[in-house]
Coordinates of C-alpha atoms in Angstrom, one line a residue:
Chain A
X20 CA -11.3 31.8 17.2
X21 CA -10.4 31.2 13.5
X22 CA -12.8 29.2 11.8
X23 CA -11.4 25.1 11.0
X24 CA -12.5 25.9 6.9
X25 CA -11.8 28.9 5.3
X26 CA -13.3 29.4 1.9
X27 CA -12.4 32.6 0.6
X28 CA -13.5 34.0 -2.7
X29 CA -12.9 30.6 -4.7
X30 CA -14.1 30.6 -8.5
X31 CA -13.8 26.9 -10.2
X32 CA -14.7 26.0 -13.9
X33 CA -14.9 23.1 -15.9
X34 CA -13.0 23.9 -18.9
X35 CA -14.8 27.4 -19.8
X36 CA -18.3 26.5 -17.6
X37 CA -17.9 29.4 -14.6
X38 CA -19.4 26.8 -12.1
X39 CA -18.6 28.6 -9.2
X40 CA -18.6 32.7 -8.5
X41 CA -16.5 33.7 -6.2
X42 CA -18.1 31.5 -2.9
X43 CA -16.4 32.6 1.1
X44 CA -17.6 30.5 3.5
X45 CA -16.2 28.7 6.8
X46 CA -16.6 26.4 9.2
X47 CA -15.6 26.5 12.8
X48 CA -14.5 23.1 14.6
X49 CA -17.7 21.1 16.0
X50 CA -20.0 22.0 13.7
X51 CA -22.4 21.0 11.6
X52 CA -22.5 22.7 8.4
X53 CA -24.8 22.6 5.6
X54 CA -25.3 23.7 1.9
X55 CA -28.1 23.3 0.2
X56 CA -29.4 24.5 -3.3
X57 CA -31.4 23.4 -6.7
X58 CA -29.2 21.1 -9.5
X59 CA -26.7 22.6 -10.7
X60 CA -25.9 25.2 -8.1
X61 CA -22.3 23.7 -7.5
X62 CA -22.5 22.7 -4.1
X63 CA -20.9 19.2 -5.1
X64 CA -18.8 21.2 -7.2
X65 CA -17.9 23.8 -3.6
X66 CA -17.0 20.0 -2.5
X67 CA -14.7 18.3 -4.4
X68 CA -13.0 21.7 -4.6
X69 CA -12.6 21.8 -1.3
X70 CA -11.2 17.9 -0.9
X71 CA -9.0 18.2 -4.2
X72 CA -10.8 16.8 -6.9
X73 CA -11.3 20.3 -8.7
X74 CA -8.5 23.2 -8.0
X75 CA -10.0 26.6 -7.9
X76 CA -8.8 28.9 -10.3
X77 CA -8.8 32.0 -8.1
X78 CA -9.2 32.4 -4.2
X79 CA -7.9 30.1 -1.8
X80 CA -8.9 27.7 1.0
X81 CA -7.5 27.2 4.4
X82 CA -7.8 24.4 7.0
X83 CA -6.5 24.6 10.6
X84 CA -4.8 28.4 9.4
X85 CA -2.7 26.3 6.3
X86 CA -3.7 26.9 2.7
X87 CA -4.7 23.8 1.0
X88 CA -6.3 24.9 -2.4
X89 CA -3.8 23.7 -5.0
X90 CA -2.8 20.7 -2.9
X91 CA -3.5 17.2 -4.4
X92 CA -6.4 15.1 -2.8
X93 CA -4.0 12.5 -1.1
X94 CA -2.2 15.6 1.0
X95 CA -5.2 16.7 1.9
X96 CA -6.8 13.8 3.2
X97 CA -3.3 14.0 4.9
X98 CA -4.3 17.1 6.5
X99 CA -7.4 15.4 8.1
X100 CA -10.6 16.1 5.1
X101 CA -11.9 12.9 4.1
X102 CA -14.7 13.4 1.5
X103 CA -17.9 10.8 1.4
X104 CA -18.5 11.1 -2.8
X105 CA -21.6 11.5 -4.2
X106 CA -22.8 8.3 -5.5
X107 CA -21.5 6.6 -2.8
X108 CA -18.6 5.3 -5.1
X109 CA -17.8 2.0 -2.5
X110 CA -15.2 -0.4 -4.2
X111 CA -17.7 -2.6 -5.4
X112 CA -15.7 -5.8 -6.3
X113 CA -14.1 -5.7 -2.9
X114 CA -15.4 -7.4 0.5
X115 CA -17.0 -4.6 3.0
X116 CA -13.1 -5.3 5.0
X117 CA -11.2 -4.6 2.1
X118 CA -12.8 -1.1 1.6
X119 CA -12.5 -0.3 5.4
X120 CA -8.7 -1.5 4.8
X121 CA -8.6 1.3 1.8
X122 CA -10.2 3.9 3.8
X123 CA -7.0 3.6 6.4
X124 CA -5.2 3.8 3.2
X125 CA -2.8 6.8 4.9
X126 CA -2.5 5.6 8.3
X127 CA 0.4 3.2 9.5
X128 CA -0.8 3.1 12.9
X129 CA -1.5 -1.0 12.9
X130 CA -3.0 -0.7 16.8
X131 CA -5.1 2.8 16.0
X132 CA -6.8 1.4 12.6
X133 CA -7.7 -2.2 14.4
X134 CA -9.7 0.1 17.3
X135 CA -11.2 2.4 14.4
X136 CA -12.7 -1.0 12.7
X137 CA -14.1 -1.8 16.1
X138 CA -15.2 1.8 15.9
X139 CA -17.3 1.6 12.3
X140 CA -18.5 -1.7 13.2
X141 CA -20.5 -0.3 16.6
X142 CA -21.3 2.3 14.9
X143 CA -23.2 0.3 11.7
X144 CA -23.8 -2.8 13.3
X145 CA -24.9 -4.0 9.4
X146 CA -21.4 -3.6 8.3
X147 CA -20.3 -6.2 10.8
X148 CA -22.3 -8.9 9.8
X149 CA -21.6 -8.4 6.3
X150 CA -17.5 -7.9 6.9
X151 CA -16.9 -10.8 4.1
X152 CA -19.1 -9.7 1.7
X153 CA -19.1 -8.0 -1.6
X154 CA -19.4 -4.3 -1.2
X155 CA -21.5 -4.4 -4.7
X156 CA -24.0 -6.8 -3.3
X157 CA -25.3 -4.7 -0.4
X158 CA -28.2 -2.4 -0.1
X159 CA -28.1 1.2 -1.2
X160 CA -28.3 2.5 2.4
X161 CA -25.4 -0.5 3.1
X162 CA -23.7 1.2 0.5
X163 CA -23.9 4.8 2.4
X164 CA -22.9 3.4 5.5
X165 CA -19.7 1.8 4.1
X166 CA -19.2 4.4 2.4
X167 CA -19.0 7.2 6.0
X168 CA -17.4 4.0 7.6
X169 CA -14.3 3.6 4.8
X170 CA -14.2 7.8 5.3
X171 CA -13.9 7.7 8.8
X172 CA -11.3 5.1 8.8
X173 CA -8.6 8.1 7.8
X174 CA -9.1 9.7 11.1
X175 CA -10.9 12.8 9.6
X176 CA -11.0 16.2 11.6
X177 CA -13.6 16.9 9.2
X178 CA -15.8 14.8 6.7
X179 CA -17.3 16.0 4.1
X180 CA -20.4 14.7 2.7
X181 CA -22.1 14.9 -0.7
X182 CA -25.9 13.5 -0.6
X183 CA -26.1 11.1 1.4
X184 CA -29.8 10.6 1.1
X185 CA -29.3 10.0 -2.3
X186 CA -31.1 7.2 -3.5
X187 CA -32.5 6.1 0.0
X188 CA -35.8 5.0 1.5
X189 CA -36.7 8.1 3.5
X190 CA -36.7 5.8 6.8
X191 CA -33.0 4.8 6.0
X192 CA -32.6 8.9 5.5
X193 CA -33.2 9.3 8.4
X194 CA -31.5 6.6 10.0
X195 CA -28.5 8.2 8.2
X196 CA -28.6 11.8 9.2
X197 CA -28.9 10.2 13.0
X198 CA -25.8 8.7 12.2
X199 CA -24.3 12.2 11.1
X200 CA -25.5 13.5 13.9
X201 CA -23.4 10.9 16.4
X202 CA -20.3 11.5 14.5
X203 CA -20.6 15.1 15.0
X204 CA -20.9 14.5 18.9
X205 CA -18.0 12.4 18.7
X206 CA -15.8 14.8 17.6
X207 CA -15.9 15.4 13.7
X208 CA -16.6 18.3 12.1
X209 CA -19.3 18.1 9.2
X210 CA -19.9 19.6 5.7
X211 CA -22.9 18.0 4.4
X212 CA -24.4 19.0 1.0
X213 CA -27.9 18.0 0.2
X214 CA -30.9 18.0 -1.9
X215 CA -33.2 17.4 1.4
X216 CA -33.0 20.7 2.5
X217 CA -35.5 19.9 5.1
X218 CA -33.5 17.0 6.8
X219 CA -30.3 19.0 6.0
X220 CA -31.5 22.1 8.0
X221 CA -33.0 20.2 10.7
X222 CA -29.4 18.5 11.8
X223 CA -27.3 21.4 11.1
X224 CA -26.1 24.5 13.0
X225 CA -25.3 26.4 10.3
X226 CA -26.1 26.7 6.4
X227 CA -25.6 28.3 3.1
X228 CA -27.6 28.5 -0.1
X229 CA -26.2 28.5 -3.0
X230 CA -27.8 29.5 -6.6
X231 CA -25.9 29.0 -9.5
X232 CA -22.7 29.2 -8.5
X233 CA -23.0 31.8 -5.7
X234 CA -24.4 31.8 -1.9
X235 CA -27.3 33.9 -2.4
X236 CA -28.7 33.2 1.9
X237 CA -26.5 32.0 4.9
X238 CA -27.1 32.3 8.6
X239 CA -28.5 29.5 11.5
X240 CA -29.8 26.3 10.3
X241 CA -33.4 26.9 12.1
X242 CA -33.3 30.5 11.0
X243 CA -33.1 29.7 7.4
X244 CA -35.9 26.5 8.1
X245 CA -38.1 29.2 8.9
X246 CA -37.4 32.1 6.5
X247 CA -40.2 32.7 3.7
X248 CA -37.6 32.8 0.8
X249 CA -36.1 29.3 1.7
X250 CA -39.3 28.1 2.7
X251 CA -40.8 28.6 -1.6
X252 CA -37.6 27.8 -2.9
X253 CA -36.8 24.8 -1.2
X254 CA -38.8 23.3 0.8
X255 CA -41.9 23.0 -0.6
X256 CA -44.2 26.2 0.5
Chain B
X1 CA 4.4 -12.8 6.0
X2 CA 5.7 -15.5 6.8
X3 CA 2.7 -17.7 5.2
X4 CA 3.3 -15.6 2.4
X5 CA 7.2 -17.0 2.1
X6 CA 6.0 -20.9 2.5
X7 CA 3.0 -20.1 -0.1
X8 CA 6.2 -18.6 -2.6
X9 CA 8.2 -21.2 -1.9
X10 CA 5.6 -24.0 -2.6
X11 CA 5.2 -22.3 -6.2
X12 CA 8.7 -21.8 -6.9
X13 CA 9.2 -25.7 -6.2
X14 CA 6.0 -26.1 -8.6
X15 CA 8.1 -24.3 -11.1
X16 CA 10.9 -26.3 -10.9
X17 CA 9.1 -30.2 -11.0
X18 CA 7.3 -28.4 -14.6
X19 CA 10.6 -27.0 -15.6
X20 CA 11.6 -30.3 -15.0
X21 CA 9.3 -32.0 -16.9
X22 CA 9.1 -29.9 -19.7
X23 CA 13.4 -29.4 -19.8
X24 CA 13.8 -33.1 -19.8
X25 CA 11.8 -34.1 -22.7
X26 CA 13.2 -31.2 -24.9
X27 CA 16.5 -32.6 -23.8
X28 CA 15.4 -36.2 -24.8
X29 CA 14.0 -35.2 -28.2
X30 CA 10.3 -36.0 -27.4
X31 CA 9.4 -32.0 -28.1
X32 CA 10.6 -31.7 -31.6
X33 CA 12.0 -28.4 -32.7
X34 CA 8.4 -26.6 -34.0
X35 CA 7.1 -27.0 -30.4
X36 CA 10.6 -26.2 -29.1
X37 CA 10.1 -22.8 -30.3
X38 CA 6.6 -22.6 -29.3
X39 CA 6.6 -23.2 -25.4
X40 CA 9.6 -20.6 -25.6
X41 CA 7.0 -18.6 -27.3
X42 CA 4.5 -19.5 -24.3
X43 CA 7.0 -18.4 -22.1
X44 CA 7.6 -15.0 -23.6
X45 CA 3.8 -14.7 -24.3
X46 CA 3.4 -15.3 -20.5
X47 CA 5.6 -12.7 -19.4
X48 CA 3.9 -9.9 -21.9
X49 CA 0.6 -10.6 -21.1
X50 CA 0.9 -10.8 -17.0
X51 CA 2.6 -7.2 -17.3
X52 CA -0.2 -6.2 -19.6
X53 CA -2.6 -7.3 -16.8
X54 CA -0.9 -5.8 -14.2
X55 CA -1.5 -2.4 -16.8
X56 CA -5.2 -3.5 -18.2
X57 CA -6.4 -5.9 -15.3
X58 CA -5.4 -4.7 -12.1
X59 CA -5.0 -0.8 -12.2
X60 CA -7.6 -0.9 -15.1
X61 CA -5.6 1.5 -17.6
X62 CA -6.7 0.4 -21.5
X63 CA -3.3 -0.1 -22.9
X64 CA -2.9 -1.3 -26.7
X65 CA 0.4 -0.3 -27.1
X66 CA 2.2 -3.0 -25.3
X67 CA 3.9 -4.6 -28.4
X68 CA 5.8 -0.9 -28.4
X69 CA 7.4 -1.4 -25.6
X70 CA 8.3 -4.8 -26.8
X71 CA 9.8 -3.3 -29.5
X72 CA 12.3 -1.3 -27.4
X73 CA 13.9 -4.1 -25.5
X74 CA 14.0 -6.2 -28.2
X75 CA 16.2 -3.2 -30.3
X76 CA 17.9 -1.8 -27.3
X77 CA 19.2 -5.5 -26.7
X78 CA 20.0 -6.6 -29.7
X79 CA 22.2 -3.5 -30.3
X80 CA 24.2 -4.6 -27.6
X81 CA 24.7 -7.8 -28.1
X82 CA 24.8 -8.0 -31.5
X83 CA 27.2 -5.0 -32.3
X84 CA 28.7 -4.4 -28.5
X85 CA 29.0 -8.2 -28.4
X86 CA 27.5 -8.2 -24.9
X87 CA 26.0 -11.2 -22.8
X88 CA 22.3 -11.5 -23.5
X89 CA 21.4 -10.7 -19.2
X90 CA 23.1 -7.1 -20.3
X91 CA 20.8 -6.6 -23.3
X92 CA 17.5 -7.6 -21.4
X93 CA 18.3 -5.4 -18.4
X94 CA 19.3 -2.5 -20.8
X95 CA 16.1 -3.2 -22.9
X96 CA 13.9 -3.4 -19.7
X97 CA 15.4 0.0 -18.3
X98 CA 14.9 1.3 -21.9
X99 CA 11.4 0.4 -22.1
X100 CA 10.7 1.5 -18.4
X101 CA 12.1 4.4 -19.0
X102 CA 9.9 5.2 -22.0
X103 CA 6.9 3.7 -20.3
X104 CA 7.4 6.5 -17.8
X105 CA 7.8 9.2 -19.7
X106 CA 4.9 8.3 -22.2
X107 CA 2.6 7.5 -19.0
X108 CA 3.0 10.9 -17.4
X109 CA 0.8 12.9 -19.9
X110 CA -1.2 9.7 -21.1
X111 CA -2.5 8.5 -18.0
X112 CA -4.4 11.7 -17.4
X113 CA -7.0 10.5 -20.6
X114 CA -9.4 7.7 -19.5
X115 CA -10.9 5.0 -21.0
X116 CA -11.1 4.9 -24.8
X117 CA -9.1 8.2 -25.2
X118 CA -6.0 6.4 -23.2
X119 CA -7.0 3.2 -25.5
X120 CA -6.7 5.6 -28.6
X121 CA -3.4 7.2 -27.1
X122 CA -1.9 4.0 -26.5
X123 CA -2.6 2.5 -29.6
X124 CA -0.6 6.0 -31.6
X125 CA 2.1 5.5 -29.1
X126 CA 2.9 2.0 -30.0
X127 CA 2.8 2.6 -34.1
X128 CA 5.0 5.6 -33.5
X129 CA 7.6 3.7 -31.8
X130 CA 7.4 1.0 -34.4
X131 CA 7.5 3.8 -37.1
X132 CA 10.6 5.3 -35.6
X133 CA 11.8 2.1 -35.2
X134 CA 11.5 1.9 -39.1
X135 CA 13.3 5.0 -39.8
X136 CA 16.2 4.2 -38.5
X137 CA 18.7 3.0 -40.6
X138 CA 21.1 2.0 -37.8
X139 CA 19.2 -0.9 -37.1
X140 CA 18.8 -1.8 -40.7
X141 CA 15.2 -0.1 -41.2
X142 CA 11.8 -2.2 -42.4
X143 CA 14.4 -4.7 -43.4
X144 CA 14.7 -5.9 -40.3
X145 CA 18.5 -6.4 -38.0
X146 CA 19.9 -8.8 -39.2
X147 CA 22.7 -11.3 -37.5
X148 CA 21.3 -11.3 -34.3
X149 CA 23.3 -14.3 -31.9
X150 CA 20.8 -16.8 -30.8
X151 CA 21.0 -17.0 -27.1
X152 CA 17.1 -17.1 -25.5
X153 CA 17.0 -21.0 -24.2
X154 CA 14.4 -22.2 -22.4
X155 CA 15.7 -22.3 -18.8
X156 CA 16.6 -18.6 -20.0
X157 CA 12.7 -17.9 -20.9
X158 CA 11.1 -19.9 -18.2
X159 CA 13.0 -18.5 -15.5
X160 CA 12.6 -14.9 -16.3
X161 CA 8.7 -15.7 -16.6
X162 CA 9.1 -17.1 -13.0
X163 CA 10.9 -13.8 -11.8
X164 CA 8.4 -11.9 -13.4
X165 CA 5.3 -14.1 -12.4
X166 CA 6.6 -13.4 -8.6
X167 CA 7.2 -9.7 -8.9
X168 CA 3.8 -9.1 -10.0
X169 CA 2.4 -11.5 -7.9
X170 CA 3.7 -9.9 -4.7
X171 CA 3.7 -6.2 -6.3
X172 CA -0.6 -6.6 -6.4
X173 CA -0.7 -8.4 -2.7
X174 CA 1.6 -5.1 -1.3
X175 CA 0.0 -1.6 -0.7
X176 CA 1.1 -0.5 -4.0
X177 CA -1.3 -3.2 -6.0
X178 CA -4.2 -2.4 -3.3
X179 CA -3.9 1.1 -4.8
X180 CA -3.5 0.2 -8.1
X181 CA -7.0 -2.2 -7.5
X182 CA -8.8 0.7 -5.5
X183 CA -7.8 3.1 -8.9
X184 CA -9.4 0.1 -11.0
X185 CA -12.6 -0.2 -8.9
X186 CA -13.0 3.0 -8.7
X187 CA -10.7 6.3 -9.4
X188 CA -12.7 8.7 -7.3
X189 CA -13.1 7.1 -4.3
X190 CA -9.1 5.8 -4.3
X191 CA -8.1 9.6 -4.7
X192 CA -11.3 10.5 -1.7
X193 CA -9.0 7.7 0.5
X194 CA -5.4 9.6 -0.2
X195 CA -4.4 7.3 -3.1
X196 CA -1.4 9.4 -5.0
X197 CA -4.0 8.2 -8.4
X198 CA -1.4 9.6 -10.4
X199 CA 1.8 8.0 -8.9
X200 CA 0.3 4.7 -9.1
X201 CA -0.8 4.4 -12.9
X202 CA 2.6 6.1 -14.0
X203 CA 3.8 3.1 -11.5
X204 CA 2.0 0.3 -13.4
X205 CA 2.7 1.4 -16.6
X206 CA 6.3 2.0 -16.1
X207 CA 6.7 -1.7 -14.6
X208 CA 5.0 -3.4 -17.6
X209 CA 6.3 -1.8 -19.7
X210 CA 9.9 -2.9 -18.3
X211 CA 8.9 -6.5 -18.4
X212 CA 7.3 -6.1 -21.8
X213 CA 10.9 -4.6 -22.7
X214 CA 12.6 -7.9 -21.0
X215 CA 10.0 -10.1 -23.3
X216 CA 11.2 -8.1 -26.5
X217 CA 14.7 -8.6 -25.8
X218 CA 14.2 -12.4 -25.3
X219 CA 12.1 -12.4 -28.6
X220 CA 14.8 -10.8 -30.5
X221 CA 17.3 -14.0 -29.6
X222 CA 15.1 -16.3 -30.3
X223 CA 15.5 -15.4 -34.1
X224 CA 18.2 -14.2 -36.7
X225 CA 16.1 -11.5 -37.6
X226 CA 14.1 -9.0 -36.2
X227 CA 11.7 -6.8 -38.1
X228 CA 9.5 -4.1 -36.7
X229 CA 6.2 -5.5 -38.6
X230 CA 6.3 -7.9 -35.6
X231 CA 5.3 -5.1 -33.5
X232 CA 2.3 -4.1 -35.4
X233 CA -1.5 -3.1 -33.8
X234 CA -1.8 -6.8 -34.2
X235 CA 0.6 -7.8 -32.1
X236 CA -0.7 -5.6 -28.7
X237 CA -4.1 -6.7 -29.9
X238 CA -3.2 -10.2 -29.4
X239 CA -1.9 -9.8 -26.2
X240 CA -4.9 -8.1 -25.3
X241 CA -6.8 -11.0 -26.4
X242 CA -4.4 -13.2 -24.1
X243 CA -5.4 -10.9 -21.0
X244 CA -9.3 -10.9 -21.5
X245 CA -9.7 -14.9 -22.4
X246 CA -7.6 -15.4 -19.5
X247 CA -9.6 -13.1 -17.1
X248 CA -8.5 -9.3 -16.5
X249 CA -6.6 -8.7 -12.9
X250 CA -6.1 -12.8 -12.8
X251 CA -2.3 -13.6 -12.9
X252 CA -3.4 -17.6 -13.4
X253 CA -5.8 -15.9 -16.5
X254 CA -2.5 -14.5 -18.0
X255 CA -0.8 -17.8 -18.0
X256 CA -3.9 -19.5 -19.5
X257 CA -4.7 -17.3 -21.6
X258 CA -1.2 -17.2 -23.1
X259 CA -0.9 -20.6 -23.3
X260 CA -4.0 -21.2 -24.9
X261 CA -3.6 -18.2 -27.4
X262 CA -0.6 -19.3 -28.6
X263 CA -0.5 -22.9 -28.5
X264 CA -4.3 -22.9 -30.4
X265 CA -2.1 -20.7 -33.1
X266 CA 0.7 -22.8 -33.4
X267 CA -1.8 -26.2 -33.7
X268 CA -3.8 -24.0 -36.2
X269 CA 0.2 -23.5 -38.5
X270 CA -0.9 -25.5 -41.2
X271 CA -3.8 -23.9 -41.9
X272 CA -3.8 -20.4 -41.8
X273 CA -6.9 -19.3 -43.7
X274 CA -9.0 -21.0 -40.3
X275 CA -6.8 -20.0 -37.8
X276 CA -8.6 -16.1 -37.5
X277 CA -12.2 -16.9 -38.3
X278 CA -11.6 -20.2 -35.5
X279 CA -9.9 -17.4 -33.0
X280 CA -12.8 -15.4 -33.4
X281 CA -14.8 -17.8 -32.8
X282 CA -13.6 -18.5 -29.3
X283 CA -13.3 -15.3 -28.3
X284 CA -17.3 -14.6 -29.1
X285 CA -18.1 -18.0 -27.3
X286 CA -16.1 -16.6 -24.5
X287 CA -18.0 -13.4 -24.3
X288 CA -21.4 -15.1 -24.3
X289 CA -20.3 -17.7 -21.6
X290 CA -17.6 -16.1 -19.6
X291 CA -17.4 -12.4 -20.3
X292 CA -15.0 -12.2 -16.9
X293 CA -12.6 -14.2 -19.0
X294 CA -11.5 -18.0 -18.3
X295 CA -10.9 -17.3 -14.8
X296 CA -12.4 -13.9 -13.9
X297 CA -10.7 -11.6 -11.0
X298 CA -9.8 -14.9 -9.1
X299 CA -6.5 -17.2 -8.8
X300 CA -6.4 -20.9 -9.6
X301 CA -6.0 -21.1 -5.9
X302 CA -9.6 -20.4 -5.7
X303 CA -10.9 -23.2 -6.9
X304 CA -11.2 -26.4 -4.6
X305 CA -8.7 -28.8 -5.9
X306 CA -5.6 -26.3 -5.8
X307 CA -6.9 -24.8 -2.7
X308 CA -3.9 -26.2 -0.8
X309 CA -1.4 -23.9 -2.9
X310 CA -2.7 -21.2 -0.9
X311 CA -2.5 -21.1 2.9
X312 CA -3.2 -17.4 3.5
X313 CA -6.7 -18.5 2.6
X314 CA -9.2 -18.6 5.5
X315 CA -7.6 -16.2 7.9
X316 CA -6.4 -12.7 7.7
X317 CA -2.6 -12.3 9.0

């Protein structure tokens, strides 16, 4: 079976920074796929790439066997990748509603989009009681949750996620990656990047560690928990 | 939608009881000719500074070049109607198309710079137009054109304000101004949801600058003479100042801010040497106090007493 995300060989830079060297990696449909790695490794970097906020310089990406490197970010949330930015980056000055509205921003389907509100809402119950508020004025975890609900709003075959944890109180961590975890079952393929390579590792199937700009480990999620190198390097001892 | 239509035409009868009002006592000599020239002033001011907003306020691109733009429609028009002898509706649409068409072209590599840098850009643009502008002998140079016929009236002023008060007005409630908000709030996340970010700056810039163009060429007949120090850095700096006392991304805050603008400068004629230091003045006040500007991101129709011009309030179609 051909993978859902083909990564091969891409090399990005910012102006003459080589941020990333040459990283291949994939992703088959169903999974759950993590990278993790210090500051400055380029695993947000790996992810806007891959959504169409950066265009790689050489190599090329493929999702569902068509190339998409090159592609502006609005055809390829077209194609089905909807990207969660780091930061969380919510509309602030707009009700919790009108960012849901944006997030269906490509869909014309009046029925389909209704049922997807209905959709986010059971899924962060929060987000319904808060439909009329100010995006701006909600908690940071709030924040996270309407931002996954606005990017599952477009439908996505795959979602792409860039820290999620950032920022949170480890028990809304958690309450986050079960979250992941649910939308995985239900169908949507994940790319999660993280600084919690713990919680990362312990919700995904697969993994990748990168190091300044190139994947120095890959292989199963529990594997890689358990290995001595990632063990020093990451997690603590 | 169809609350939408009732809500429209309640303003457009609005507009017609003021033009009304205001036509009348022109017509009955209780406006004397100074203040004659003024409200069509307002009027004009109105229509730059709600297509700066729909630049500045609502997609959130730092223009300060607007009075360039100005400058196009007001030359392109009086060309033709001056030395083509056409009507004056020729010469606006011509100067609009001209200054859209610039607008677009000019938007297309500047809208990639952010912030300041597009502030900066802007600001070059709009002194190289006037500079050009300058140059050209054709239209009689720094001198000025001279000879221009006076056709802008007031029904002519007011009711091209309305048309453009409307377009804007419905152009920020479509799909296309939710994008162009999303790009304000945030540029990032509107490109994350499959916002063309690109398509909908050059989009903004291209329409105000096509009303600005329609302003210029209604500024031009106002006068004899037009001369392009009327389009200095000043001039975009002012309607700046009209867009943030009014509120940026508030179409009511472009009217007010207009209005107030230029009828505090006209009061403050006669004494010149006060009028900067007293403009000043208010616009620190109004940072302290208000830094949202007069009425921040929110209509007129938001607050209680005009409530009832609004009836899309309080449901979601």
């Amino acid at each position: 079976m051909a993978a859902m995300l083909d990564i091969k060989d891409i090399n990005v830079y910012y102006g003459a920074i080589h941020a990333i060297k040459g990283i291949s990696l994939t992703v088959n449909e169903g999974e759950i796929v993590t990278l993790i790695g210090a500051n400055g490794a380029g695993k947000s970097t790996t992810l806007r790439t891959v959504s169409g906020l950066l265009t790689p310089k050489e190599g090329e990406i493929k999702f569902l066997g068509e190339t998409i490197s090159g592609l502006p970010a609005q055809d390829i949330v077209r194609a089905g990748i909807s990207q969660v930015p780091e930061g969380r980056r919510i509309f602030a000055n707009m009700t919790v509603m009108e960012n849901l509205e944006l997030g269906a921003y490509i869909r014309t389907d009046k029925e389909g989009i209704e049922k997807d509100y209905q959709m986010v809402f059971e899924r962060f119950p929060r987000l319904a009681e808060r439909k009329e508020q100010q995006a701006g004025t909600l908690s940071g975890g709030e924040q996270q949750m309407l931002a996954m609900g606005r990017a599952l709003m477009s439908r996505p075959k795959l979602l792409l996620l860039d820290e999620p944890s950032m920022g949170l109180a480890p028990l809304l961590i958690r309450e986050i990656f079960n979250i992941i975890v649910d939308i995985n079952k239900a169908g949507t393929t994940v790319l999660l990047v993280e600084q919690n390579a713990n919680m990362a590792l312990s919700i995904a199937n697969r993994a990748y560690v990168l190091e300044t700009g190139r994947i120095t480990l890959s292989g199963d999620a529990k594997e890689l928990a358990a290995s001595e190198d990632v063990r020093k390097a990451y997690l603590g001892g | 939608m169809n609350i939408q239509r009732k809500n429209d035409l309640m303003y457009l009868v609005l507009g017609l009881v003021i033009f009304g009002i205001v036509y009348g006592l022109m017509e009955g000599g209780m406006i004397g000719s100074f203040w004659k020239l003024n409200i069509i002033i307002i009027c004009i001011n109105i229509i730059m500074s709600a297509s700066l907003n729909l630049i500045n306020g609502y997609t959130g691109q730092f223009s300060l070049g607007h009075a360039g733009f100005m400058a196009v429609g007001c030359y392109v028009s009086v060309i033709l109607t001056t030395n083509f002898h056409m009507p004056l509706i020729v010469g606006m649409l011509a100067g609009g198309a001209a200054a859209a068409l610039l607008g677009c072209l000019i938007g297309l590599p500047t809208l990639r710079l952010n912030g300041d840098y597009l502030a900066i850009a802007t600001l070059g643009l709009g002194e190289i137009i006037r500079i050009v502008i300058m140059n050209i002998n054709y239209v009689g140079g720094a001198a000025g054109f001279t000879g221009i016929p006076h056709l802008t009236t007031f029904p002519w002023v007011f009711f091209t304000m309305l048309v453009t008060l409307f377009f804007i007005k419905n152009f920020v409630n479509s799909t296309h101004g939710r994008a162009c908000i999303a790009i304000r709030e945030n540029e990032i996340a509107a490109g994350a949801m499959g916002i063309n970010t690109t398509k909908y700056k050059v989009m903004a810039f291209t329409i105000g600058a096509a009303f600005a163009g329609i302003a210029g060429a209604l500024f031009a007949h106002c006068f004899y003479i037009i001369n392009p120090s009327s389009f200095t850095f000043m001039a975009s700096f002012n309607y700046l100042i009209m867009v943030v006392l009014g509120g940026l991304g508030s179409l009511t805050g472009s009217v007010a801010g207009a209005f107030v603008v230029t009828a505090l400068s006209a009061a403050l004629a006669s004494w010149p040497e006060f009028r900067m230091i007293i403009y000043a003045l208010a616009l620190i006040l109004l940072m302290f106090y208000r830094p949202q500007g007069l009425f921040g991101y929110v209509e007129l129709t938001a607050f209680k007493p005009f409530r009832f011009l609004d009836r899309t309030k309080g449901g979601r179609e």
